[in-house]
N, CA, C and O atoms as a Maestro MAE file, in Angstrom:
{
 s_m_m2io_version
 :::
 2.0.0
}

f_m_ct {
 s_m_title
 :::
 protein
 m_atom[280] {
  # First column is atom index #
  i_m_mmod_type
  r_m_x_coord
  r_m_y_coord
  r_m_z_coord
  i_m_residue_number
  s_m_chain_name
  s_m_pdb_residue_name
  s_m_pdb_atom_name
  i_m_atomic_number
  :::
  1 25 -67.171 -58.671 27.619 1 A "UNK " " N  " 7
  2 3 -67.475 -57.555 28.473 1 A "UNK " " CA " 6
  3 2 -68.968 -57.614 28.820 1 A "UNK " " C  " 6
  4 15 -69.808 -57.852 27.953 1 A "UNK " " O  " 8
  5 25 -69.278 -57.396 30.086 2 A "UNK " " N  " 7
  6 3 -70.663 -57.448 30.543 2 A "UNK " " CA " 6
  7 2 -71.425 -56.211 30.080 2 A "UNK " " C  " 6
  8 15 -70.858 -55.124 29.968 2 A "UNK " " O  " 8
  9 25 -72.684 -56.387 29.819 3 A "UNK " " N  " 7
  10 3 -73.555 -55.274 29.462 3 A "UNK " " CA " 6
  11 2 -74.328 -54.822 30.684 3 A "UNK " " C  " 6
  12 15 -74.655 -55.623 31.559 3 A "UNK " " O  " 8
  13 25 -74.617 -53.524 30.737 4 A "UNK " " N  " 7
  14 3 -75.459 -53.001 31.808 4 A "UNK " " CA " 6
  15 2 -76.681 -52.355 31.182 4 A "UNK " " C  " 6
  16 15 -76.638 -51.899 30.039 4 A "UNK " " O  " 8
  17 25 -77.745 -52.320 31.919 5 A "UNK " " N  " 7
  18 3 -78.974 -51.720 31.437 5 A "UNK " " CA " 6
  19 2 -79.024 -50.285 31.941 5 A "UNK " " C  " 6
  20 15 -78.756 -50.028 33.114 5 A "UNK " " O  " 8
  21 25 -79.367 -49.345 31.058 6 A "UNK " " N  " 7
  22 3 -79.483 -47.948 31.442 6 A "UNK " " CA " 6
  23 2 -80.879 -47.446 31.109 6 A "UNK " " C  " 6
  24 15 -81.613 -48.061 30.334 6 A "UNK " " O  " 8
  25 25 -81.223 -46.334 31.703 7 A "UNK " " N  " 7
  26 3 -82.502 -45.711 31.425 7 A "UNK " " CA " 6
  27 2 -82.267 -44.221 31.221 7 A "UNK " " C  " 6
  28 15 -81.485 -43.604 31.943 7 A "UNK " " O  " 8
  29 25 -82.942 -43.653 30.242 8 A "UNK " " N  " 7
  30 3 -82.784 -42.234 29.963 8 A "UNK " " CA " 6
  31 2 -84.035 -41.715 29.277 8 A "UNK " " C  " 6
  32 15 -84.911 -42.487 28.888 8 A "UNK " " O  " 8
  33 25 -84.110 -40.417 29.134 9 A "UNK " " N  " 7
  34 3 -85.242 -39.800 28.440 9 A "UNK " " CA " 6
  35 2 -84.724 -38.951 27.290 9 A "UNK " " C  " 6
  36 15 -83.746 -38.219 27.437 9 A "UNK " " O  " 8
  37 25 -85.393 -39.055 26.140 10 A "UNK " " N  " 7
  38 3 -85.095 -38.216 24.983 10 A "UNK " " CA " 6
  39 2 -86.419 -37.751 24.393 10 A "UNK " " C  " 6
  40 15 -87.458 -38.375 24.609 10 A "UNK " " O  " 8
  41 25 -86.376 -36.663 23.656 11 A "UNK " " N  " 7
  42 3 -87.627 -36.173 23.061 11 A "UNK " " CA " 6
  43 2 -88.055 -37.097 21.925 11 A "UNK " " C  " 6
  44 15 -87.258 -37.857 21.376 11 A "UNK " " O  " 8
  45 25 -89.329 -37.006 21.595 12 A "UNK " " N  " 7
  46 3 -89.919 -37.899 20.588 12 A "UNK " " CA " 6
  47 2 -89.207 -37.837 19.240 12 A "UNK " " C  " 6
  48 15 -88.961 -38.873 18.620 12 A "UNK " " O  " 8
  49 25 -88.876 -36.634 18.784 13 A "UNK " " N  " 7
  50 3 -88.252 -36.481 17.470 13 A "UNK " " CA " 6
  51 2 -86.885 -37.161 17.437 13 A "UNK " " C  " 6
  52 15 -86.537 -37.817 16.455 13 A "UNK " " O  " 8
  53 25 -86.116 -37.003 18.508 14 A "UNK " " N  " 7
  54 3 -84.794 -37.636 18.573 14 A "UNK " " CA " 6
  55 2 -84.929 -39.144 18.590 14 A "UNK " " C  " 6
  56 15 -84.166 -39.849 17.929 14 A "UNK " " O  " 8
  57 25 -85.901 -39.646 19.348 15 A "UNK " " N  " 7
  58 3 -86.118 -41.102 19.420 15 A "UNK " " CA " 6
  59 2 -86.497 -41.659 18.050 15 A "UNK " " C  " 6
  60 15 -86.022 -42.722 17.651 15 A "UNK " " O  " 8
  61 25 -87.351 -40.938 17.338 16 A "UNK " " N  " 7
  62 3 -87.771 -41.371 16.007 16 A "UNK " " CA " 6
  63 2 -86.562 -41.427 15.071 16 A "UNK " " C  " 6
  64 15 -86.410 -42.387 14.315 16 A "UNK " " O  " 8
  65 25 -85.702 -40.405 15.115 17 A "UNK " " N  " 7
  66 3 -84.517 -40.393 14.260 17 A "UNK " " CA " 6
  67 2 -83.555 -41.513 14.632 17 A "UNK " " C  " 6
  68 15 -82.932 -42.116 13.757 17 A "UNK " " O  " 8
  69 25 -83.431 -41.794 15.924 18 A "UNK " " N  " 7
  70 3 -82.565 -42.881 16.375 18 A "UNK " " CA " 6
  71 2 -83.070 -44.222 15.852 18 A "UNK " " C  " 6
  72 15 -82.288 -45.034 15.357 18 A "UNK " " O  " 8
  73 25 -84.370 -44.451 15.961 19 A "UNK " " N  " 7
  74 3 -84.951 -45.701 15.444 19 A "UNK " " CA " 6
  75 2 -84.721 -45.833 13.946 19 A "UNK " " C  " 6
  76 15 -84.350 -46.900 13.459 19 A "UNK " " O  " 8
  77 25 -84.944 -44.737 13.216 20 A "UNK " " N  " 7
  78 3 -84.750 -44.765 11.765 20 A "UNK " " CA " 6
  79 2 -83.285 -45.049 11.411 20 A "UNK " " C  " 6
  80 15 -83.000 -45.834 10.507 20 A "UNK " " O  " 8
  81 25 -82.367 -44.409 12.127 21 A "UNK " " N  " 7
  82 3 -80.944 -44.637 11.882 21 A "UNK " " CA " 6
  83 2 -80.574 -46.091 12.146 21 A "UNK " " C  " 6
  84 15 -79.827 -46.698 11.378 21 A "UNK " " O  " 8
  85 25 -81.091 -46.637 13.218 22 A "UNK " " N  " 7
  86 3 -80.816 -48.037 13.545 22 A "UNK " " CA " 6
  87 2 -81.314 -48.957 12.434 22 A "UNK " " C  " 6
  88 15 -80.611 -49.878 12.020 22 A "UNK " " O  " 8
  89 25 -82.519 -48.704 11.957 23 A "UNK " " N  " 7
  90 3 -83.070 -49.529 10.883 23 A "UNK " " CA " 6
  91 2 -82.256 -49.389 9.605 23 A "UNK " " C  " 6
  92 15 -81.942 -50.383 8.949 23 A "UNK " " O  " 8
  93 25 -81.912 -48.142 9.251 24 A "UNK " " N  " 7
  94 3 -81.153 -47.891 8.019 24 A "UNK " " CA " 6
  95 2 -79.776 -48.552 8.054 24 A "UNK " " C  " 6
  96 15 -79.276 -49.015 7.028 24 A "UNK " " O  " 8
  97 25 -79.172 -48.593 9.230 25 A "UNK " " N  " 7
  98 3 -77.820 -49.149 9.343 25 A "UNK " " CA " 6
  99 2 -77.830 -50.622 9.745 25 A "UNK " " C  " 6
  100 15 -76.779 -51.221 9.971 25 A "UNK " " O  " 8
  101 25 -79.034 -51.200 9.831 26 A "UNK " " N  " 7
  102 3 -79.198 -52.614 10.184 26 A "UNK " " CA " 6
  103 2 -78.555 -52.940 11.532 26 A "UNK " " C  " 6
  104 15 -77.903 -53.971 11.699 26 A "UNK " " O  " 8
  105 25 -78.757 -52.035 12.483 27 A "UNK " " N  " 7
  106 3 -78.244 -52.222 13.840 27 A "UNK " " CA " 6
  107 2 -79.405 -52.115 14.812 27 A "UNK " " C  " 6
  108 15 -80.468 -51.585 14.490 27 A "UNK " " O  " 8
  109 25 -79.173 -52.629 16.003 28 A "UNK " " N  " 7
  110 3 -80.170 -52.451 17.053 28 A "UNK " " CA " 6
  111 2 -80.030 -51.040 17.626 28 A "UNK " " C  " 6
  112 15 -78.994 -50.394 17.468 28 A "UNK " " O  " 8
  113 25 -81.069 -50.581 18.282 29 A "UNK " " N  " 7
  114 3 -80.993 -49.280 18.950 29 A "UNK " " CA " 6
  115 2 -79.883 -49.317 19.994 29 A "UNK " " C  " 6
  116 15 -79.145 -48.345 20.156 29 A "UNK " " O  " 8
  117 25 -79.768 -50.427 20.695 30 A "UNK " " N  " 7
  118 3 -78.705 -50.585 21.682 30 A "UNK " " CA " 6
  119 2 -77.330 -50.449 21.039 30 A "UNK " " C  " 6
  120 15 -76.437 -49.817 21.603 30 A "UNK " " O  " 8
  121 25 -77.160 -51.037 19.868 31 A "UNK " " N  " 7
  122 3 -75.892 -50.946 19.152 31 A "UNK " " CA " 6
  123 2 -75.560 -49.516 18.745 31 A "UNK " " C  " 6
  124 15 -74.420 -49.069 18.872 31 A "UNK " " O  " 8
  125 25 -76.574 -48.807 18.254 32 A "UNK " " N  " 7
  126 3 -76.366 -47.412 17.849 32 A "UNK " " CA " 6
  127 2 -76.034 -46.556 19.069 32 A "UNK " " C  " 6
  128 15 -75.140 -45.711 19.010 32 A "UNK " " O  " 8
  129 25 -76.748 -46.769 20.171 33 A "UNK " " N  " 7
  130 3 -76.473 -45.998 21.383 33 A "UNK " " CA " 6
  131 2 -75.076 -46.297 21.932 33 A "UNK " " C  " 6
  132 15 -74.367 -45.384 22.354 33 A "UNK " " O  " 8
  133 25 -74.688 -47.553 21.928 34 A "UNK " " N  " 7
  134 3 -73.350 -47.913 22.404 34 A "UNK " " CA " 6
  135 2 -72.285 -47.229 21.558 34 A "UNK " " C  " 6
  136 15 -71.321 -46.677 22.088 34 A "UNK " " O  " 8
  137 25 -72.462 -47.269 20.248 35 A "UNK " " N  " 7
  138 3 -71.510 -46.615 19.347 35 A "UNK " " CA " 6
  139 2 -71.458 -45.109 19.603 35 A "UNK " " C  " 6
  140 15 -70.380 -44.515 19.612 35 A "UNK " " O  " 8
  141 25 -72.616 -44.496 19.809 36 A "UNK " " N  " 7
  142 3 -72.672 -43.052 20.063 36 A "UNK " " CA " 6
  143 2 -71.993 -42.690 21.383 36 A "UNK " " C  " 6
  144 15 -71.280 -41.690 21.461 36 A "UNK " " O  " 8
  145 25 -72.212 -43.494 22.409 37 A "UNK " " N  " 7
  146 3 -71.587 -43.235 23.705 37 A "UNK " " CA " 6
  147 2 -70.080 -43.393 23.605 37 A "UNK " " C  " 6
  148 15 -69.336 -42.565 24.131 37 A "UNK " " O  " 8
  149 25 -69.619 -44.445 22.938 38 A "UNK " " N  " 7
  150 3 -68.175 -44.657 22.756 38 A "UNK " " CA " 6
  151 2 -67.546 -43.472 22.027 38 A "UNK " " C  " 6
  152 15 -66.472 -43.005 22.407 38 A "UNK " " O  " 8
  153 25 -68.213 -42.987 20.984 39 A "UNK " " N  " 7
  154 3 -67.710 -41.858 20.213 39 A "UNK " " CA " 6
  155 2 -67.656 -40.591 21.075 39 A "UNK " " C  " 6
  156 15 -66.680 -39.843 21.024 39 A "UNK " " O  " 8
  157 25 -68.695 -40.359 21.856 40 A "UNK " " N  " 7
  158 3 -68.743 -39.178 22.731 40 A "UNK " " CA " 6
  159 2 -67.605 -39.211 23.749 40 A "UNK " " C  " 6
  160 15 -66.909 -38.215 23.944 40 A "UNK " " O  " 8
  161 25 -67.423 -40.352 24.389 41 A "UNK " " N  " 7
  162 3 -66.362 -40.487 25.397 41 A "UNK " " CA " 6
  163 2 -64.997 -40.271 24.748 41 A "UNK " " C  " 6
  164 15 -64.154 -39.568 25.304 41 A "UNK " " O  " 8
  165 25 -64.776 -40.860 23.594 42 A "UNK " " N  " 7
  166 3 -63.491 -40.732 22.903 42 A "UNK " " CA " 6
  167 2 -63.208 -39.270 22.553 42 A "UNK " " C  " 6
  168 15 -62.070 -38.818 22.676 42 A "UNK " " O  " 8
  169 25 -64.220 -38.535 22.122 43 A "UNK " " N  " 7
  170 3 -64.031 -37.143 21.717 43 A "UNK " " CA " 6
  171 2 -63.874 -36.190 22.893 43 A "UNK " " C  " 6
  172 15 -63.232 -35.149 22.757 43 A "UNK " " O  " 8
  173 25 -64.444 -36.525 24.038 44 A "UNK " " N  " 7
  174 3 -64.471 -35.586 25.153 44 A "UNK " " CA " 6
  175 2 -63.504 -35.895 26.288 44 A "UNK " " C  " 6
  176 15 -63.359 -35.085 27.203 44 A "UNK " " O  " 8
  177 25 -62.858 -37.017 26.253 45 A "UNK " " N  " 7
  178 3 -61.903 -37.370 27.305 45 A "UNK " " CA " 6
  179 2 -60.550 -36.735 26.983 45 A "UNK " " C  " 6
  180 15 -60.043 -36.844 25.866 45 A "UNK " " O  " 8
  181 25 -59.985 -36.076 27.979 46 A "UNK " " N  " 7
  182 3 -58.656 -35.499 27.811 46 A "UNK " " CA " 6
  183 2 -57.648 -36.585 28.139 46 A "UNK " " C  " 6
  184 15 -57.636 -37.118 29.248 46 A "UNK " " O  " 8
  185 25 -56.828 -36.902 27.197 47 A "UNK " " N  " 7
  186 3 -55.845 -37.957 27.364 47 A "UNK " " CA " 6
  187 2 -54.709 -37.492 28.274 47 A "UNK " " C  " 6
  188 15 -54.320 -36.325 28.222 47 A "UNK " " O  " 8
  189 25 -54.179 -38.376 29.095 48 A "UNK " " N  " 7
  190 3 -53.069 -38.009 29.997 48 A "UNK " " CA " 6
  191 2 -51.875 -37.405 29.252 48 A "UNK " " C  " 6
  192 15 -51.226 -36.496 29.769 48 A "UNK " " O  " 8
  193 25 -51.580 -37.896 28.053 49 A "UNK " " N  " 7
  194 3 -50.452 -37.365 27.290 49 A "UNK " " CA " 6
  195 2 -50.681 -35.905 26.908 49 A "UNK " " C  " 6
  196 15 -49.734 -35.122 26.848 49 A "UNK " " O  " 8
  197 25 -51.931 -35.541 26.651 50 A "UNK " " N  " 7
  198 3 -52.255 -34.153 26.322 50 A "UNK " " CA " 6
  199 2 -52.001 -33.274 27.538 50 A "UNK " " C  " 6
  200 15 -51.412 -32.199 27.421 50 A "UNK " " O  " 8
  201 25 -52.449 -33.733 28.713 51 A "UNK " " N  " 7
  202 3 -52.215 -32.973 29.932 51 A "UNK " " CA " 6
  203 2 -50.726 -32.837 30.230 51 A "UNK " " C  " 6
  204 15 -50.275 -31.795 30.705 51 A "UNK " " O  " 8
  205 25 -49.974 -33.884 29.953 52 A "UNK " " N  " 7
  206 3 -48.523 -33.850 30.162 52 A "UNK " " CA " 6
  207 2 -47.875 -32.807 29.255 52 A "UNK " " C  " 6
  208 15 -47.030 -32.033 29.705 52 A "UNK " " O  " 8
  209 25 -48.263 -32.783 27.987 53 A "UNK " " N  " 7
  210 3 -47.720 -31.798 27.051 53 A "UNK " " CA " 6
  211 2 -48.119 -30.381 27.454 53 A "UNK " " C  " 6
  212 15 -47.315 -29.455 27.347 53 A "UNK " " O  " 8
  213 25 -49.347 -30.209 27.913 54 A "UNK " " N  " 7
  214 3 -49.803 -28.899 28.373 54 A "UNK " " CA " 6
  215 2 -48.963 -28.429 29.556 54 A "UNK " " C  " 6
  216 15 -48.512 -27.284 29.587 54 A "UNK " " O  " 8
  217 25 -48.760 -29.298 30.510 55 A "UNK " " N  " 7
  218 3 -47.943 -28.975 31.683 55 A "UNK " " CA " 6
  219 2 -46.522 -28.617 31.272 55 A "UNK " " C  " 6
  220 15 -45.962 -27.643 31.775 55 A "UNK " " O  " 8
  221 25 -45.935 -29.385 30.371 56 A "UNK " " N  " 7
  222 3 -44.583 -29.097 29.884 56 A "UNK " " CA " 6
  223 2 -44.519 -27.729 29.208 56 A "UNK " " C  " 6
  224 15 -43.582 -26.961 29.428 56 A "UNK " " O  " 8
  225 25 -45.517 -27.436 28.389 57 A "UNK " " N  " 7
  226 3 -45.553 -26.166 27.673 57 A "UNK " " CA " 6
  227 2 -45.677 -24.991 28.636 57 A "UNK " " C  " 6
  228 15 -45.005 -23.973 28.468 57 A "UNK " " O  " 8
  229 25 -46.529 -25.130 29.637 58 A "UNK " " N  " 7
  230 3 -46.691 -24.067 30.626 58 A "UNK " " CA " 6
  231 2 -45.375 -23.836 31.364 58 A "UNK " " C  " 6
  232 15 -44.958 -22.696 31.568 58 A "UNK " " O  " 8
  233 25 -44.738 -24.910 31.755 59 A "UNK " " N  " 7
  234 3 -43.467 -24.818 32.476 59 A "UNK " " CA " 6
  235 2 -42.387 -24.175 31.592 59 A "UNK " " C  " 6
  236 15 -41.644 -23.307 32.050 59 A "UNK " " O  " 8
  237 25 -42.304 -24.599 30.342 60 A "UNK " " N  " 7
  238 3 -41.287 -24.076 29.430 60 A "UNK " " CA " 6
  239 2 -41.516 -22.608 29.086 60 A "UNK " " C  " 6
  240 15 -40.569 -21.889 28.767 60 A "UNK " " O  " 8
  241 25 -42.760 -22.164 29.151 61 A "UNK " " N  " 7
  242 3 -43.092 -20.788 28.769 61 A "UNK " " CA " 6
  243 2 -43.511 -19.935 29.957 61 A "UNK " " C  " 6
  244 15 -44.239 -18.955 29.801 61 A "UNK " " O  " 8
  245 25 -43.053 -20.310 31.136 62 A "UNK " " N  " 7
  246 3 -43.436 -19.598 32.355 62 A "UNK " " CA " 6
  247 2 -43.039 -18.123 32.288 62 A "UNK " " C  " 6
  248 15 -43.825 -17.249 32.653 62 A "UNK " " O  " 8
  249 25 -41.827 -17.849 31.823 63 A "UNK " " N  " 7
  250 3 -41.349 -16.466 31.738 63 A "UNK " " CA " 6
  251 2 -42.209 -15.660 30.773 63 A "UNK " " C  " 6
  252 15 -42.575 -14.523 31.070 63 A "UNK " " O  " 8
  253 25 -42.528 -16.230 29.639 64 A "UNK " " N  " 7
  254 3 -43.393 -15.562 28.672 64 A "UNK " " CA " 6
  255 2 -44.761 -15.289 29.279 64 A "UNK " " C  " 6
  256 15 -45.330 -14.217 29.068 64 A "UNK " " O  " 8
  257 25 -45.287 -16.231 30.018 65 A "UNK " " N  " 7
  258 3 -46.576 -16.033 30.671 65 A "UNK " " CA " 6
  259 2 -46.544 -14.883 31.638 65 A "UNK " " C  " 6
  260 15 -47.505 -14.118 31.718 65 A "UNK " " O  " 8
  261 25 -45.467 -14.741 32.374 66 A "UNK " " N  " 7
  262 3 -45.328 -13.614 33.317 66 A "UNK " " CA " 6
  263 2 -45.279 -12.288 32.573 66 A "UNK " " C  " 6
  264 15 -45.888 -11.304 32.995 66 A "UNK " " O  " 8
  265 25 -44.543 -12.269 31.451 67 A "UNK " " N  " 7
  266 3 -44.459 -11.034 30.654 67 A "UNK " " CA " 6
  267 2 -45.820 -10.660 30.079 67 A "UNK " " C  " 6
  268 15 -46.193 -9.487 30.075 67 A "UNK " " O  " 8
  269 25 -46.548 -11.636 29.603 68 A "UNK " " N  " 7
  270 3 -47.869 -11.371 29.017 68 A "UNK " " CA " 6
  271 2 -48.878 -10.934 30.079 68 A "UNK " " C  " 6
  272 15 -49.820 -10.203 29.773 68 A "UNK " " O  " 8
  273 25 -48.689 -11.374 31.319 69 A "UNK " " N  " 7
  274 3 -49.615 -11.015 32.388 69 A "UNK " " CA " 6
  275 2 -49.457 -9.563 32.820 69 A "UNK " " C  " 6
  276 15 -50.365 -8.992 33.423 69 A "UNK " " O  " 8
  277 25 -48.307 -8.962 32.514 70 A "UNK " " N  " 7
  278 3 -48.059 -7.557 32.912 70 A "UNK " " CA " 6
  279 2 -48.863 -6.581 32.117 70 A "UNK " " C  " 6
  280 15 -48.761 -5.374 32.337 70 A "UNK " " O  " 8
  :::
 }
 m_bond[279] {
  # First column is bond index #
  i_m_from
  i_m_to
  i_m_order
  :::
  1 1 2 1
  2 2 3 1
  3 3 4 2
  4 3 5 1
  5 5 6 1
  6 6 7 1
  7 7 8 2
  8 7 9 1
  9 9 10 1
  10 10 11 1
  11 11 12 2
  12 11 13 1
  13 13 14 1
  14 14 15 1
  15 15 16 2
  16 15 17 1
  17 17 18 1
  18 18 19 1
  19 19 20 2
  20 19 21 1
  21 21 22 1
  22 22 23 1
  23 23 24 2
  24 23 25 1
  25 25 26 1
  26 26 27 1
  27 27 28 2
  28 27 29 1
  29 29 30 1
  30 30 31 1
  31 31 32 2
  32 31 33 1
  33 33 34 1
  34 34 35 1
  35 35 36 2
  36 35 37 1
  37 37 38 1
  38 38 39 1
  39 39 40 2
  40 39 41 1
  41 41 42 1
  42 42 43 1
  43 43 44 2
  44 43 45 1
  45 45 46 1
  46 46 47 1
  47 47 48 2
  48 47 49 1
  49 49 50 1
  50 50 51 1
  51 51 52 2
  52 51 53 1
  53 53 54 1
  54 54 55 1
  55 55 56 2
  56 55 57 1
  57 57 58 1
  58 58 59 1
  59 59 60 2
  60 59 61 1
  61 61 62 1
  62 62 63 1
  63 63 64 2
  64 63 65 1
  65 65 66 1
  66 66 67 1
  67 67 68 2
  68 67 69 1
  69 69 70 1
  70 70 71 1
  71 71 72 2
  72 71 73 1
  73 73 74 1
  74 74 75 1
  75 75 76 2
  76 75 77 1
  77 77 78 1
  78 78 79 1
  79 79 80 2
  80 79 81 1
  81 81 82 1
  82 82 83 1
  83 83 84 2
  84 83 85 1
  85 85 86 1
  86 86 87 1
  87 87 88 2
  88 87 89 1
  89 89 90 1
  90 90 91 1
  91 91 92 2
  92 91 93 1
  93 93 94 1
  94 94 95 1
  95 95 96 2
  96 95 97 1
  97 97 98 1
  98 98 99 1
  99 99 100 2
  100 99 101 1
  101 101 102 1
  102 102 103 1
  103 103 104 2
  104 103 105 1
  105 105 106 1
  106 106 107 1
  107 107 108 2
  108 107 109 1
  109 109 110 1
  110 110 111 1
  111 111 112 2
  112 111 113 1
  113 113 114 1
  114 114 115 1
  115 115 116 2
  116 115 117 1
  117 117 118 1
  118 118 119 1
  119 119 120 2
  120 119 121 1
  121 121 122 1
  122 122 123 1
  123 123 124 2
  124 123 125 1
  125 125 126 1
  126 126 127 1
  127 127 128 2
  128 127 129 1
  129 129 130 1
  130 130 131 1
  131 131 132 2
  132 131 133 1
  133 133 134 1
  134 134 135 1
  135 135 136 2
  136 135 137 1
  137 137 138 1
  138 138 139 1
  139 139 140 2
  140 139 141 1
  141 141 142 1
  142 142 143 1
  143 143 144 2
  144 143 145 1
  145 145 146 1
  146 146 147 1
  147 147 148 2
  148 147 149 1
  149 149 150 1
  150 150 151 1
  151 151 152 2
  152 151 153 1
  153 153 154 1
  154 154 155 1
  155 155 156 2
  156 155 157 1
  157 157 158 1
  158 158 159 1
  159 159 160 2
  160 159 161 1
  161 161 162 1
  162 162 163 1
  163 163 164 2
  164 163 165 1
  165 165 166 1
  166 166 167 1
  167 167 168 2
  168 167 169 1
  169 169 170 1
  170 170 171 1
  171 171 172 2
  172 171 173 1
  173 173 174 1
  174 174 175 1
  175 175 176 2
  176 175 177 1
  177 177 178 1
  178 178 179 1
  179 179 180 2
  180 179 181 1
  181 181 182 1
  182 182 183 1
  183 183 184 2
  184 183 185 1
  185 185 186 1
  186 186 187 1
  187 187 188 2
  188 187 189 1
  189 189 190 1
  190 190 191 1
  191 191 192 2
  192 191 193 1
  193 193 194 1
  194 194 195 1
  195 195 196 2
  196 195 197 1
  197 197 198 1
  198 198 199 1
  199 199 200 2
  200 199 201 1
  201 201 202 1
  202 202 203 1
  203 203 204 2
  204 203 205 1
  205 205 206 1
  206 206 207 1
  207 207 208 2
  208 207 209 1
  209 209 210 1
  210 210 211 1
  211 211 212 2
  212 211 213 1
  213 213 214 1
  214 214 215 1
  215 215 216 2
  216 215 217 1
  217 217 218 1
  218 218 219 1
  219 219 220 2
  220 219 221 1
  221 221 222 1
  222 222 223 1
  223 223 224 2
  224 223 225 1
  225 225 226 1
  226 226 227 1
  227 227 228 2
  228 227 229 1
  229 229 230 1
  230 230 231 1
  231 231 232 2
  232 231 233 1
  233 233 234 1
  234 234 235 1
  235 235 236 2
  236 235 237 1
  237 237 238 1
  238 238 239 1
  239 239 240 2
  240 239 241 1
  241 241 242 1
  242 242 243 1
  243 243 244 2
  244 243 245 1
  245 245 246 1
  246 246 247 1
  247 247 248 2
  248 247 249 1
  249 249 250 1
  250 250 251 1
  251 251 252 2
  252 251 253 1
  253 253 254 1
  254 254 255 1
  255 255 256 2
  256 255 257 1
  257 257 258 1
  258 258 259 1
  259 259 260 2
  260 259 261 1
  261 261 262 1
  262 262 263 1
  263 263 264 2
  264 263 265 1
  265 265 266 1
  266 266 267 1
  267 267 268 2
  268 267 269 1
  269 269 270 1
  270 270 271 1
  271 271 272 2
  272 271 273 1
  273 273 274 1
  274 274 275 1
  275 275 276 2
  276 275 277 1
  277 277 278 1
  278 278 279 1
  279 279 280 2
  :::
 }
}
């Protein structure tokens, strides 16, 4: 997989902690950032199967939703 170069700004304290974490874990800063981005995306992406289940639930409980809206 190809790598791309990014640019961003973080405060000094966060940068210092990132450098320390990279050193402690014997990883490059790039490696730590890649891992953090992957983790963020994984945690915040809504999976299609979740949306499908939500849609099914709404459809199955449509009558209940109407009653609760009254």
